[in-house]
Tab-separated table of C-alpha atoms and ligand atoms in Angstrom:
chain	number	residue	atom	x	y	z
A	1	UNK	CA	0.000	0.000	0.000
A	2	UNK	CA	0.972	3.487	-0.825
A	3	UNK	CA	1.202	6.461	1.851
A	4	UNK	CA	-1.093	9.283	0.918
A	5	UNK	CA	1.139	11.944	1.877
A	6	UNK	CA	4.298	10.723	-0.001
A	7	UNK	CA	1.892	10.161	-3.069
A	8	UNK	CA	1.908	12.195	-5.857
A	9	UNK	CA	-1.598	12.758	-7.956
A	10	UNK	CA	-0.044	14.717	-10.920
A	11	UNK	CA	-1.689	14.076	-13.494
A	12	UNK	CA	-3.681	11.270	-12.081
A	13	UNK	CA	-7.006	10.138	-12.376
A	14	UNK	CA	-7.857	9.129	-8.090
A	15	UNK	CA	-10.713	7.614	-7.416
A	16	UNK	CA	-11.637	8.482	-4.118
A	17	UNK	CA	-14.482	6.697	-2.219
A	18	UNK	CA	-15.626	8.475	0.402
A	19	UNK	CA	-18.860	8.396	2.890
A	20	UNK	CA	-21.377	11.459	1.690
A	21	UNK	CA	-23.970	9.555	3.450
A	22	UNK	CA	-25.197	12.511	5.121
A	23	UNK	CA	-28.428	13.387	6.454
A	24	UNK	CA	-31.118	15.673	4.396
A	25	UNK	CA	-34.354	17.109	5.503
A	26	UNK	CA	-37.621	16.259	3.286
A	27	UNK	CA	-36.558	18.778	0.775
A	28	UNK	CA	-32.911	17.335	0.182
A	29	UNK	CA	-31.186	19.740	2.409
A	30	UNK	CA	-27.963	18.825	4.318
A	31	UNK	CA	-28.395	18.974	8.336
A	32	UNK	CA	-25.094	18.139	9.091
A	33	UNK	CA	-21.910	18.205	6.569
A	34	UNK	CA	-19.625	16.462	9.204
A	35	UNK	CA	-18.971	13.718	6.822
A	36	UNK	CA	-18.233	16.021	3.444
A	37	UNK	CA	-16.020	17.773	5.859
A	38	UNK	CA	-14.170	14.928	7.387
A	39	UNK	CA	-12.935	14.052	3.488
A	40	UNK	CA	-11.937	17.599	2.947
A	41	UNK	CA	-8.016	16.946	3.491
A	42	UNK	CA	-7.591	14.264	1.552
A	43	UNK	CA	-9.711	15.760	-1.787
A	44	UNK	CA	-8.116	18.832	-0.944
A	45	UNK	CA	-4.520	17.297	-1.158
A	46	UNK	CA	-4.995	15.245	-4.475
A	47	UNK	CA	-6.030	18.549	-6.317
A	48	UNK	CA	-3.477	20.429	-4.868
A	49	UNK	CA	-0.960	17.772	-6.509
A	50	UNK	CA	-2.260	18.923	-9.796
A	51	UNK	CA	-4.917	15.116	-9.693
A	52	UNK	CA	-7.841	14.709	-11.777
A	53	UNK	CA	-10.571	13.677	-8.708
A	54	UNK	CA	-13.238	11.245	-9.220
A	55	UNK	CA	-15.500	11.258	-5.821
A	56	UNK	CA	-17.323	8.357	-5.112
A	57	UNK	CA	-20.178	7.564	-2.668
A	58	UNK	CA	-23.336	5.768	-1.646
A	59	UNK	CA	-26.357	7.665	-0.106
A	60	UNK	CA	-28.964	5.958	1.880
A	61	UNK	CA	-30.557	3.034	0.704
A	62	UNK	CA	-32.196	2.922	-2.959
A	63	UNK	CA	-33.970	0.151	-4.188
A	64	UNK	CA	-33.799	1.384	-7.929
A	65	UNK	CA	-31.795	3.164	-10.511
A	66	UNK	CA	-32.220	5.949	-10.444
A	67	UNK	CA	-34.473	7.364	-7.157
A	68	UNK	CA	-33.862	11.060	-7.124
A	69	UNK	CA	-34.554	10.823	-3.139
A	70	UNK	CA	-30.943	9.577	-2.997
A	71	UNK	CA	-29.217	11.869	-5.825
A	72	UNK	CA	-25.861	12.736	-4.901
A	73	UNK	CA	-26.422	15.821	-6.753
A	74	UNK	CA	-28.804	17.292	-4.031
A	75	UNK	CA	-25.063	17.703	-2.232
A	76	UNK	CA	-23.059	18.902	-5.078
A	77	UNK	CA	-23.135	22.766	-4.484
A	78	UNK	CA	-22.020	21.819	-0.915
A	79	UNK	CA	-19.299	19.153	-1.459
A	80	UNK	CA	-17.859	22.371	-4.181
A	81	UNK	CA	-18.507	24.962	-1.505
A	82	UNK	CA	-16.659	23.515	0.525
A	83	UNK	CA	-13.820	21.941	-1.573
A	84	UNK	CA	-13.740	25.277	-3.043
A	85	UNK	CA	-13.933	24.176	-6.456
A	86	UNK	CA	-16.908	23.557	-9.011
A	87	UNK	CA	-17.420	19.978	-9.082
A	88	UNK	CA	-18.169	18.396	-12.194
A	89	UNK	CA	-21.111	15.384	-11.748
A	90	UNK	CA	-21.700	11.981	-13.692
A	91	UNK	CA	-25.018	11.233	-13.223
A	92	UNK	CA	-24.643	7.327	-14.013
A	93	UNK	CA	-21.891	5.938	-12.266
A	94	UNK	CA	-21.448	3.170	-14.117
A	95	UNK	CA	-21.330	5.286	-17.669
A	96	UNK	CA	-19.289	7.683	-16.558
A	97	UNK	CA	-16.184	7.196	-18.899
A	98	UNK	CA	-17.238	10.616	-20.948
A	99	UNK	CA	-17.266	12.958	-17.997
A	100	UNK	CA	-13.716	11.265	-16.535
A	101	UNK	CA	-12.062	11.925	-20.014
A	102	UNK	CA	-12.751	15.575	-19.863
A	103	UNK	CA	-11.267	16.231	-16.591
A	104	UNK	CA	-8.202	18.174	-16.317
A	105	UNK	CA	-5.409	18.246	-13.785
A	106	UNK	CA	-6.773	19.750	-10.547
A	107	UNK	CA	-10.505	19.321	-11.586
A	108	UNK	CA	-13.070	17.449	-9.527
A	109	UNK	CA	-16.100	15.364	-10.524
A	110	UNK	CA	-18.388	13.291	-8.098
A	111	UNK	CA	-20.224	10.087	-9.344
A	112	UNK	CA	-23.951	9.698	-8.927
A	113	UNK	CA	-24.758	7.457	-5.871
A	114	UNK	CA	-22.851	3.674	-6.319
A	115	UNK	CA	-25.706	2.077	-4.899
A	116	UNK	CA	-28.022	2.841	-7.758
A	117	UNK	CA	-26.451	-0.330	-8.830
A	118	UNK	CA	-27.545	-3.567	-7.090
A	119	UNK	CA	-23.958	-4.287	-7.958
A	120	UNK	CA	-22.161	-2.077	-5.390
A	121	UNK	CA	-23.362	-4.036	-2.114
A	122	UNK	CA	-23.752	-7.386	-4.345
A	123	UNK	CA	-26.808	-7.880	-2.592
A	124	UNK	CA	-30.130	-8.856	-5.213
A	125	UNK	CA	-33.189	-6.510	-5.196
A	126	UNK	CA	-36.758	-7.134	-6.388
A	127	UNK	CA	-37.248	-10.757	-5.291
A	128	UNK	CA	-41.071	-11.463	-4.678
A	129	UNK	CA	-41.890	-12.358	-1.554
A	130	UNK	CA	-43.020	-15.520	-2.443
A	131	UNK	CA	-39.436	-16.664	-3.953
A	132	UNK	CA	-38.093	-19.329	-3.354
A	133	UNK	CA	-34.594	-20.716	-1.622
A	134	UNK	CA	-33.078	-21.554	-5.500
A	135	UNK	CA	-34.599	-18.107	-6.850
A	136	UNK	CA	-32.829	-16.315	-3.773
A	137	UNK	CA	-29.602	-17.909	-4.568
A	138	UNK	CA	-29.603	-18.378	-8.624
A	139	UNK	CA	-30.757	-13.823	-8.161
A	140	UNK	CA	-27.314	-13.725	-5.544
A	141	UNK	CA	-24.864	-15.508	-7.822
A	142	UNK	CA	-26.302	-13.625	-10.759
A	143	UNK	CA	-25.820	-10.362	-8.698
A	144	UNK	CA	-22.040	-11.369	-7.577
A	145	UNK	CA	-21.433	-12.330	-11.370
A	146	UNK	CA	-22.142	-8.839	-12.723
A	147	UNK	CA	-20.311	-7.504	-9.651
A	148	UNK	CA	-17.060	-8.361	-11.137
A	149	UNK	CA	-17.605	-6.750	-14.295
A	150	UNK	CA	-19.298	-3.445	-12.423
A	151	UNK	CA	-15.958	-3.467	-9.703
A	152	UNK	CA	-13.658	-3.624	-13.295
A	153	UNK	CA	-15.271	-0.574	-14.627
A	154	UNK	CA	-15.129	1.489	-12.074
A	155	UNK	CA	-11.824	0.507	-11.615
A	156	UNK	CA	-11.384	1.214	-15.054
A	157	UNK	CA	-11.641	5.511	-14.691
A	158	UNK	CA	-8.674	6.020	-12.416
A	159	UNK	CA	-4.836	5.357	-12.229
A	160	UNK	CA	-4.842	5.204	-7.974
A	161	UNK	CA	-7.659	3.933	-5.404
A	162	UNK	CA	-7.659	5.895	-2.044
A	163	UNK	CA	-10.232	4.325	0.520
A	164	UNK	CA	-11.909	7.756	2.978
A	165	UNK	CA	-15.110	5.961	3.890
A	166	UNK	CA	-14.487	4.142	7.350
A	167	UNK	CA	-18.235	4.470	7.870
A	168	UNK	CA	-18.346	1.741	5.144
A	169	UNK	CA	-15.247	-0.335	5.883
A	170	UNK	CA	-16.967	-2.932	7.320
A	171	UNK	CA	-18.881	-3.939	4.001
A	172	UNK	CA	-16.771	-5.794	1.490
A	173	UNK	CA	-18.438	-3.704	-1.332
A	174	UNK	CA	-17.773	-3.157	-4.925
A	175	UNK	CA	-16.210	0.171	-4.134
A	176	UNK	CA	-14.944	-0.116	-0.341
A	177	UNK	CA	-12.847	-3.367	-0.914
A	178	UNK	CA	-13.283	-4.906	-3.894
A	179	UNK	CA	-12.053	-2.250	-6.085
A	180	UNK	CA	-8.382	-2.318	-4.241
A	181	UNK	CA	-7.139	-4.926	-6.388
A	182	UNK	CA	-7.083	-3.203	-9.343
A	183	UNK	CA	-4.467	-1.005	-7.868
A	184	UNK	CA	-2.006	-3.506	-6.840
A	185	UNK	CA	0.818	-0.747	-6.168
A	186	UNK	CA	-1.393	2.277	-6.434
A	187	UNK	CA	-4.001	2.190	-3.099
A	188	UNK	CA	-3.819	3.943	-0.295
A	189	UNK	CA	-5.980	4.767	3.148
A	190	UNK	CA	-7.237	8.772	3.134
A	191	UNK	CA	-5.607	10.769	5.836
A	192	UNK	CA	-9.786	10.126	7.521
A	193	UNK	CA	-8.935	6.549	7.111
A	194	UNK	CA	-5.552	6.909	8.744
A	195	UNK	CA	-6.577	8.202	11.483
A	196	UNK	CA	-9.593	6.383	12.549
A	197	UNK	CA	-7.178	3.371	11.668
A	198	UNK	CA	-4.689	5.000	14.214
A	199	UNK	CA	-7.071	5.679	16.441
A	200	UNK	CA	-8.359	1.858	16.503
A	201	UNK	CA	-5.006	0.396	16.622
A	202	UNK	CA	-4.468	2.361	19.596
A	203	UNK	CA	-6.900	0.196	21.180
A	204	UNK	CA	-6.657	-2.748	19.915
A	205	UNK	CA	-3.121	-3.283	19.667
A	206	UNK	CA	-0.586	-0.836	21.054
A	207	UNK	CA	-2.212	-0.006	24.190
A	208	UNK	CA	-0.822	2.061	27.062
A	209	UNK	CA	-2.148	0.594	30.475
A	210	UNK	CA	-3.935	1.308	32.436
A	211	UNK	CA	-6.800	0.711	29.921
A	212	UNK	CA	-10.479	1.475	30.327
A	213	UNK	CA	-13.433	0.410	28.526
A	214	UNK	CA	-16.920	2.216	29.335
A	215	UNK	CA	-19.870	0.523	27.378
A	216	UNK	CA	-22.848	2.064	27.814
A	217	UNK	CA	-26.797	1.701	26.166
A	218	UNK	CA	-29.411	-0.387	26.466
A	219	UNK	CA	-29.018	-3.975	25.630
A	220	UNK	CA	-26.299	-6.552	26.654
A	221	UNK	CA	-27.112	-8.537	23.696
A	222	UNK	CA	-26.097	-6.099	21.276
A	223	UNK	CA	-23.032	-5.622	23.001
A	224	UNK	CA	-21.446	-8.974	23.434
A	225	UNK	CA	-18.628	-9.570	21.006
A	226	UNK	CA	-17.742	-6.346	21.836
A	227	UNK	CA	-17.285	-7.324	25.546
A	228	UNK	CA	-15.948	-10.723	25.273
A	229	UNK	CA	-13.041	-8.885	23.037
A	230	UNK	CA	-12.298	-6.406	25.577
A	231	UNK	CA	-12.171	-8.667	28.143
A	232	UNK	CA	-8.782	-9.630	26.431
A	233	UNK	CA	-7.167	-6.014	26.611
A	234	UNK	CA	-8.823	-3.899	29.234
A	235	UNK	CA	-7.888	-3.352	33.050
A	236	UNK	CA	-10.959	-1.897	33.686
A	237	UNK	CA	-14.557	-2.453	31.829
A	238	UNK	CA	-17.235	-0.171	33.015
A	239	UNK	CA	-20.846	-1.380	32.262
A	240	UNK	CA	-23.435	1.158	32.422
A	241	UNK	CA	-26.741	2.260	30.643
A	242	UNK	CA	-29.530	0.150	30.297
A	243	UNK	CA	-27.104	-3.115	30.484
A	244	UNK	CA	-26.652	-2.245	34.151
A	245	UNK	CA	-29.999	-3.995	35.324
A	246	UNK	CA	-29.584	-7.221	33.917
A	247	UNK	CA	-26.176	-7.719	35.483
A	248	UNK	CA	-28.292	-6.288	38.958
A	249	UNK	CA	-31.133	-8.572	38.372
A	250	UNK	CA	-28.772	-11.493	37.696
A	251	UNK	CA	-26.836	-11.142	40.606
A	252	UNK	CA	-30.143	-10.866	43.032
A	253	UNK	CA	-30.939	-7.624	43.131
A	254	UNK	CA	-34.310	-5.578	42.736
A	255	UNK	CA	-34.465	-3.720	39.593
A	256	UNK	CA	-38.521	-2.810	39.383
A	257	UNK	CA	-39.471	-1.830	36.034
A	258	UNK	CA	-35.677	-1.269	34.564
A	259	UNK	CA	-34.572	-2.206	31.279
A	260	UNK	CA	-33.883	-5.912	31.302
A	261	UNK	CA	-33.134	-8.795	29.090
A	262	UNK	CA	-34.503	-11.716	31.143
A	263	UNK	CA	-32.836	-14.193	28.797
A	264	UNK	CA	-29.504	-13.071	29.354
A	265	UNK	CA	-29.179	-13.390	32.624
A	266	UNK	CA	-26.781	-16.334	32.732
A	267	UNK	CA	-24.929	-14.506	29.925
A	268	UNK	CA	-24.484	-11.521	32.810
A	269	UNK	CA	-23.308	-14.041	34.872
A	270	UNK	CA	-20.464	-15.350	32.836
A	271	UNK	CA	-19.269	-12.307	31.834
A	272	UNK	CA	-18.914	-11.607	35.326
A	273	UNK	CA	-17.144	-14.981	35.963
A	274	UNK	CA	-14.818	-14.058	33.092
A	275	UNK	CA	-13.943	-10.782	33.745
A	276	UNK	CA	-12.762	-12.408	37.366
A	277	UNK	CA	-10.771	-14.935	35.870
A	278	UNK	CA	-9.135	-12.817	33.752
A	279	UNK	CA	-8.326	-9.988	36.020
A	280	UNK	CA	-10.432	-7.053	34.925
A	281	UNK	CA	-11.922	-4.758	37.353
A	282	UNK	CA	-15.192	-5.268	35.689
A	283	UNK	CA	-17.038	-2.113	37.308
A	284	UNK	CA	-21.167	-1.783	37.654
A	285	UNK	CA	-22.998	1.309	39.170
A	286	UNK	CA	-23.797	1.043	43.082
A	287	UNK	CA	-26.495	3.561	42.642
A	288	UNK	CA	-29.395	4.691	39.978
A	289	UNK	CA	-30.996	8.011	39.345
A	290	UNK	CA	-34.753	6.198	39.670
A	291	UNK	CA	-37.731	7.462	37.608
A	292	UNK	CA	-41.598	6.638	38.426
A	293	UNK	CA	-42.411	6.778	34.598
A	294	UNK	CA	-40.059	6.819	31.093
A	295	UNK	CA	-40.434	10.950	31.136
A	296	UNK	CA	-38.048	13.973	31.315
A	297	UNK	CA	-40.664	15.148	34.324
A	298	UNK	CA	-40.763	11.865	36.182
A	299	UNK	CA	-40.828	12.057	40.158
A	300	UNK	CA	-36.680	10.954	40.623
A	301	UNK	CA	-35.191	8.992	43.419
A	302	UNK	CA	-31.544	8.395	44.044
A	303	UNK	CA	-31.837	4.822	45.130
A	304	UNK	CA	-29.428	1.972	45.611
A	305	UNK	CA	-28.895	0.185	42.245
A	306	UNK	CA	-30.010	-3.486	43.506
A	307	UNK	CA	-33.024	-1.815	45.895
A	308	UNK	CA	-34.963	0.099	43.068
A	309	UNK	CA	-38.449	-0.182	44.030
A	310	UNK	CA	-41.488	-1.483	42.408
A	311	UNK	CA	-42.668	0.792	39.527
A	312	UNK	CA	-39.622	2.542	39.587
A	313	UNK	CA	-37.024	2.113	37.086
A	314	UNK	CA	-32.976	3.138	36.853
A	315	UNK	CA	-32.889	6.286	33.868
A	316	UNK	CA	-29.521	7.023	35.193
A	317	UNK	CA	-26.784	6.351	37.390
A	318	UNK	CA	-26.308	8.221	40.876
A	319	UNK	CA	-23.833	10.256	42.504
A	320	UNK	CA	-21.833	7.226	43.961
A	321	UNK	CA	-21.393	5.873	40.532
A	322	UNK	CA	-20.348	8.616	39.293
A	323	UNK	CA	-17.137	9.085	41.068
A	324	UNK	CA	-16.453	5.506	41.134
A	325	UNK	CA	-16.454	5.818	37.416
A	326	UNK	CA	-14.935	9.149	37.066
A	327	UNK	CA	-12.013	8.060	39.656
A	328	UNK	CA	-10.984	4.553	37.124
A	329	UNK	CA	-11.393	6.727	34.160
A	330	UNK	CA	-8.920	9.244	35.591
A	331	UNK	CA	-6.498	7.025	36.628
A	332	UNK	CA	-6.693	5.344	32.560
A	333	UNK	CA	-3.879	5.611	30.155
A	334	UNK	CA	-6.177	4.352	27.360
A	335	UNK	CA	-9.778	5.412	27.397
A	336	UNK	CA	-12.464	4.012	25.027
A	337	UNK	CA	-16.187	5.275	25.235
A	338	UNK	CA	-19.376	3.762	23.644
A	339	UNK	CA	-22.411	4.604	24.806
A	340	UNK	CA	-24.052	6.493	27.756
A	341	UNK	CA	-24.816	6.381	31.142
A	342	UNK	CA	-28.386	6.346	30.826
A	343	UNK	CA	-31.077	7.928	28.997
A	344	UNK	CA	-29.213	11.160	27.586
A	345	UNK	CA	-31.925	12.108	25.449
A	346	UNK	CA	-33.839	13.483	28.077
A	347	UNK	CA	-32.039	16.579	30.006
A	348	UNK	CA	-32.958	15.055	33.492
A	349	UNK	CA	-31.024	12.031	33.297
A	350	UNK	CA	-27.992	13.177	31.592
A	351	UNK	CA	-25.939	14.407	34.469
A	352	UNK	CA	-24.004	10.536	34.628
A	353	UNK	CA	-23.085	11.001	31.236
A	354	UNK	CA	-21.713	14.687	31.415
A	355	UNK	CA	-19.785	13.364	34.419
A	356	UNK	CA	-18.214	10.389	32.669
A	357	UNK	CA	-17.997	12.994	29.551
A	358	UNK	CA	-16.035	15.655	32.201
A	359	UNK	CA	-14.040	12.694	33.345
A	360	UNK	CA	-12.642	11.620	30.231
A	361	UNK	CA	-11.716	14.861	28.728
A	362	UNK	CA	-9.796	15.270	32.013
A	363	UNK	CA	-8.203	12.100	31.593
A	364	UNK	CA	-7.245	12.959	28.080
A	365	UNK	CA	-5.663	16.423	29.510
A	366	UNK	CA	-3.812	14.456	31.640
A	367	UNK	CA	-2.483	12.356	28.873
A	368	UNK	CA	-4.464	9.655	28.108
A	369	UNK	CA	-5.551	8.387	24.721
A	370	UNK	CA	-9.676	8.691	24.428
A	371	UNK	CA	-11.260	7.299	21.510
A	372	UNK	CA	-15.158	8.054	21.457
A	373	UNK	CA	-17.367	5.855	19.102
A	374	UNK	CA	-20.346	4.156	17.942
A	375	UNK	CA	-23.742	6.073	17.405
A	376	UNK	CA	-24.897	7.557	20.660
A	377	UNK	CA	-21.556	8.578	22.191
A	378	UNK	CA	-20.597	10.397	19.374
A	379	UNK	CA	-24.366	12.210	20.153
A	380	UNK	CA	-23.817	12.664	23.548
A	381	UNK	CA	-20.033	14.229	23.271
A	382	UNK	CA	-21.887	16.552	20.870
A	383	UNK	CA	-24.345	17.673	22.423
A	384	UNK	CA	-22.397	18.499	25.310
A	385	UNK	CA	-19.761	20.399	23.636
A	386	UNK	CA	-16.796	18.129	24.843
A	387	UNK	CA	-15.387	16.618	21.394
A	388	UNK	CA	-12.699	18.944	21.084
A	389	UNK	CA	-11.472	17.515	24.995
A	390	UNK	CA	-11.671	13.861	23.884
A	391	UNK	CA	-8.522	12.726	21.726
A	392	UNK	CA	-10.333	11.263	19.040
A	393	UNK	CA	-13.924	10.990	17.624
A	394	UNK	CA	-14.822	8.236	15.361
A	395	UNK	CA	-16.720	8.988	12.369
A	396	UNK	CA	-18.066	5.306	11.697
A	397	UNK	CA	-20.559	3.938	13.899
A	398	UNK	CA	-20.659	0.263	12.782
A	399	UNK	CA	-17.511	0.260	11.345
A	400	UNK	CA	-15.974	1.007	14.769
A	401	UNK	CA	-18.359	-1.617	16.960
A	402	UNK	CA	-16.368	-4.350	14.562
A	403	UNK	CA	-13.821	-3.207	15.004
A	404	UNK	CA	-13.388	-2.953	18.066
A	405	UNK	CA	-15.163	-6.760	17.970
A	406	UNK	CA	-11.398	-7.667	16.879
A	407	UNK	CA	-12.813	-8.352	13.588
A	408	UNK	CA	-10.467	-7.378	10.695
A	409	UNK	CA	-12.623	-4.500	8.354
A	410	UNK	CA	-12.712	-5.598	4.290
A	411	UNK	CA	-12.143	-2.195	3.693
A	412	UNK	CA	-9.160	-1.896	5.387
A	413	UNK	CA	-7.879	-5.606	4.678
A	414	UNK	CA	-8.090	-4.639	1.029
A	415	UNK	CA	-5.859	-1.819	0.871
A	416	UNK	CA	-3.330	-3.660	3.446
A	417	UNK	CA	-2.955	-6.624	1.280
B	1	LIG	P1	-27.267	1.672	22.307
B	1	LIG	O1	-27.999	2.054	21.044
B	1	LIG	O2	-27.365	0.216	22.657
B	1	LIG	O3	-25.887	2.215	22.375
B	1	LIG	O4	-28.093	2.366	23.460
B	1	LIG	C1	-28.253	3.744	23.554
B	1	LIG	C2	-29.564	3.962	24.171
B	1	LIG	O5	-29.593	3.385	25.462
B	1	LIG	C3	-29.925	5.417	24.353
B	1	LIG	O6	-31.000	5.721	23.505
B	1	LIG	C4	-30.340	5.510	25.810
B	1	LIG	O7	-31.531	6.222	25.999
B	1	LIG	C5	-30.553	4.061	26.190
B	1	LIG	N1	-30.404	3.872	27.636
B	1	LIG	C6	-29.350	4.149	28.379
B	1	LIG	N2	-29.601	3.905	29.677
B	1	LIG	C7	-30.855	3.468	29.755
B	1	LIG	C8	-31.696	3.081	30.836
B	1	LIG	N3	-31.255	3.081	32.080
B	1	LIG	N4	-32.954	2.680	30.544
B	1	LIG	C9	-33.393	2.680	29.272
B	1	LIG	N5	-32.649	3.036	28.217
B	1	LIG	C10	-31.393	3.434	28.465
């Protein structure tokens, strides 16, 4: 693989995927650019070189070619805006040899959305309901067949692949991994790519101890692999959020009407077991900011977490929890944070998450390494205002959760191999 910053594009046709997947009201406005900003560097640098940039990206999920609710040219004047040049557009990706020939050195031109084509994800579309087993598979291996041939030609527009999309690096698409090949000595990671690769190595494999994990939200079961891999690297594993009560309830104690998942129980109980055997200070809330309904206004309690009373449920955790989780996280060399404390979205109950928030960006002052990741993290260090305190934010939600599974991203395989 190539190094993007000891590249040079002159005179070369890049394609570029990158994740444009960004949000748009009902009338095809951007709310939030985050993502057309976090490529900005690296499109910025291959034009600067003197490159000819082809931009590539899915948005949303079409079932059909084309659906103008998931045009990539509702973002065009913004991706140009911002790029600061006017950015040429192919409006069929796959037919898009014309518009590549006419670029010139330091021009741009963005692709209309890859997943148009069925091709892109591989996946069939427009099965009946009633098909059956051999129609599903004869409509997949017909799908995978043209994939090849779809991969090729996109291949076929540009002299270097550079990979920007972590948000997608856990799909072994057309255009996220499958691509790389063509450019046996010409692929390369973005400088977004870099980092969030950085940023997961840092806690996957060069870790500085003392290492915390906090995983917080509301289901265990959505959160095993996840655990059972940090079991393997952490010193301390904080479990908080909705997962809290099933541990509670497993272990005896009253939870009232708390989130629970009453078949995982034993699972709770094992992970427990585990995290004994294998050293880790696995660490649960003592105490719970108690609600009598699911309401910002609910009558509160602070209660003791295994004592929560009938009709009452845990939105929260309490003051003791919160320094006994602020006091591991600022003692942590290596700090990774997914999830809250309890139910941010409403203003009373997000004091254990500001806390935890507080105590990481201290942490990070103090020299730590602080990844944030993973959907409603990245929310909650938003909406409070503390992402510029925390070392690094991740920009893909499932992309990160694998990773940080331990499982190795196609994306990111593909331009390593
Ligand atoms: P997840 O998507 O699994 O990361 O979970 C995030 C969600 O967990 C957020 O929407 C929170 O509102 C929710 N959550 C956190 N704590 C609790 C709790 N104590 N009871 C119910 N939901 C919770």
């Amino acid at each position: 693989m190539q190094n993007i910053d000891l590249y040079n594009f002159k005179g070369k046709k890049a394609f570029v995927r990158v994740d444009f997947n960004v949000p748009l009201d009902e009338n095809g406005n951007i709310t939030d650019d985050t993502r057309i900003r976090a490529a900005l560097p690296t499109l910025k640098k291959i034009l600067s070189d003197g490159g000819r940039l082809i931009i590539a990206s899915h948005l949303g999920r079409p079932n059909k070619n084309p659906d103008p609710k998931y045009s990539l040219k509702q973002i065009l004047p913004r991706v140009s805006k911002l790029l600061g040049v006017e950015v040429q557009f192919a409006p069929d990706c796959a037919n898009a040899h014309a518009e590549v020939d006419l670029l010139k050195d330091g021009e741009a031109l963005m692709l209309e959305n890859l997943r148009f084509y069925a091709e892109e994800e591989g996946k069939p579309r427009g099965l009946s309901d009633d098909a059956t087993d051999e129609d599903k598979a004869a409509a997949k291996k017909a799908v995978k067949a043209s994939q090849k041939e779809f991969t090729k030609m996109l291949a076929a527009y540009a002299d270097a692949y550079v990979n920007d999309a972590f948000g997608t690096a856990h799909r072994a698409h057309a255009s996220t991994a499958l691509i790389a090949e063509f450019f046996p000595d010409d692929k390369m990671f973005g400088y977004l790519m870099e980092k969030e690769v950085n940023a997961v190595d840092k806690v996957m494999n060069n870790i500085v101890h003392p290492f915390t994990a906090i995983m917080g939200g509301s289901k265990v079961s959505s959160k095993i692999e996840i655990i059972e891999n940090l079991l393997t690297k952490v010193d301390n594993l904080i479990i908080t959020g909705g997962m809290t009560y099933t541990f509670t309830k497993a272990t005896g104690g009253k939870i009232g009407n708390s989130i629970c998942e009453n078949d995982k129980l034993d699972l709770a109980l094992e992970l427990l077991a585990k995290a004994k055997a294998k050293g880790v200070n696995l660490v649960l809330a003592v105490d719970a900011k108690a609600a009598d309904k699911f309401d910002n206004d609910a009558n509160t309690q602070f209660v003791d977490v295994d004592k929560i009373p009938d009709e009452w449920e845990g939105m929260d955790i309490g003051p003791k929890s919160e320094d006994l989780f602020a006091d591991v996280i600022k003692s942590s060399k290596t700090i990774l944070w997914n999830g809250p404390t309890g139910v941010f979205e409403f203003e009373n109950f997000t004091h254990g998450t500001r806390v935890v928030g507080a105590a990481v960006v201290e942490a990070t002052k103090n020299g730590a390494f602080s990844l944030v990741g993973g959907g409603d993290s990245v929310a909650a260090v938003n909406k409070f205002g503390i992402a510029e305190g925390v070392s690094y934010v991740s920009t893909g939600g499932g992309a990160l959760l694998e990773a940080i599974q331990g499982i190795e991203l196609p994306g990111i395989a593909a331009i390593k191999k």
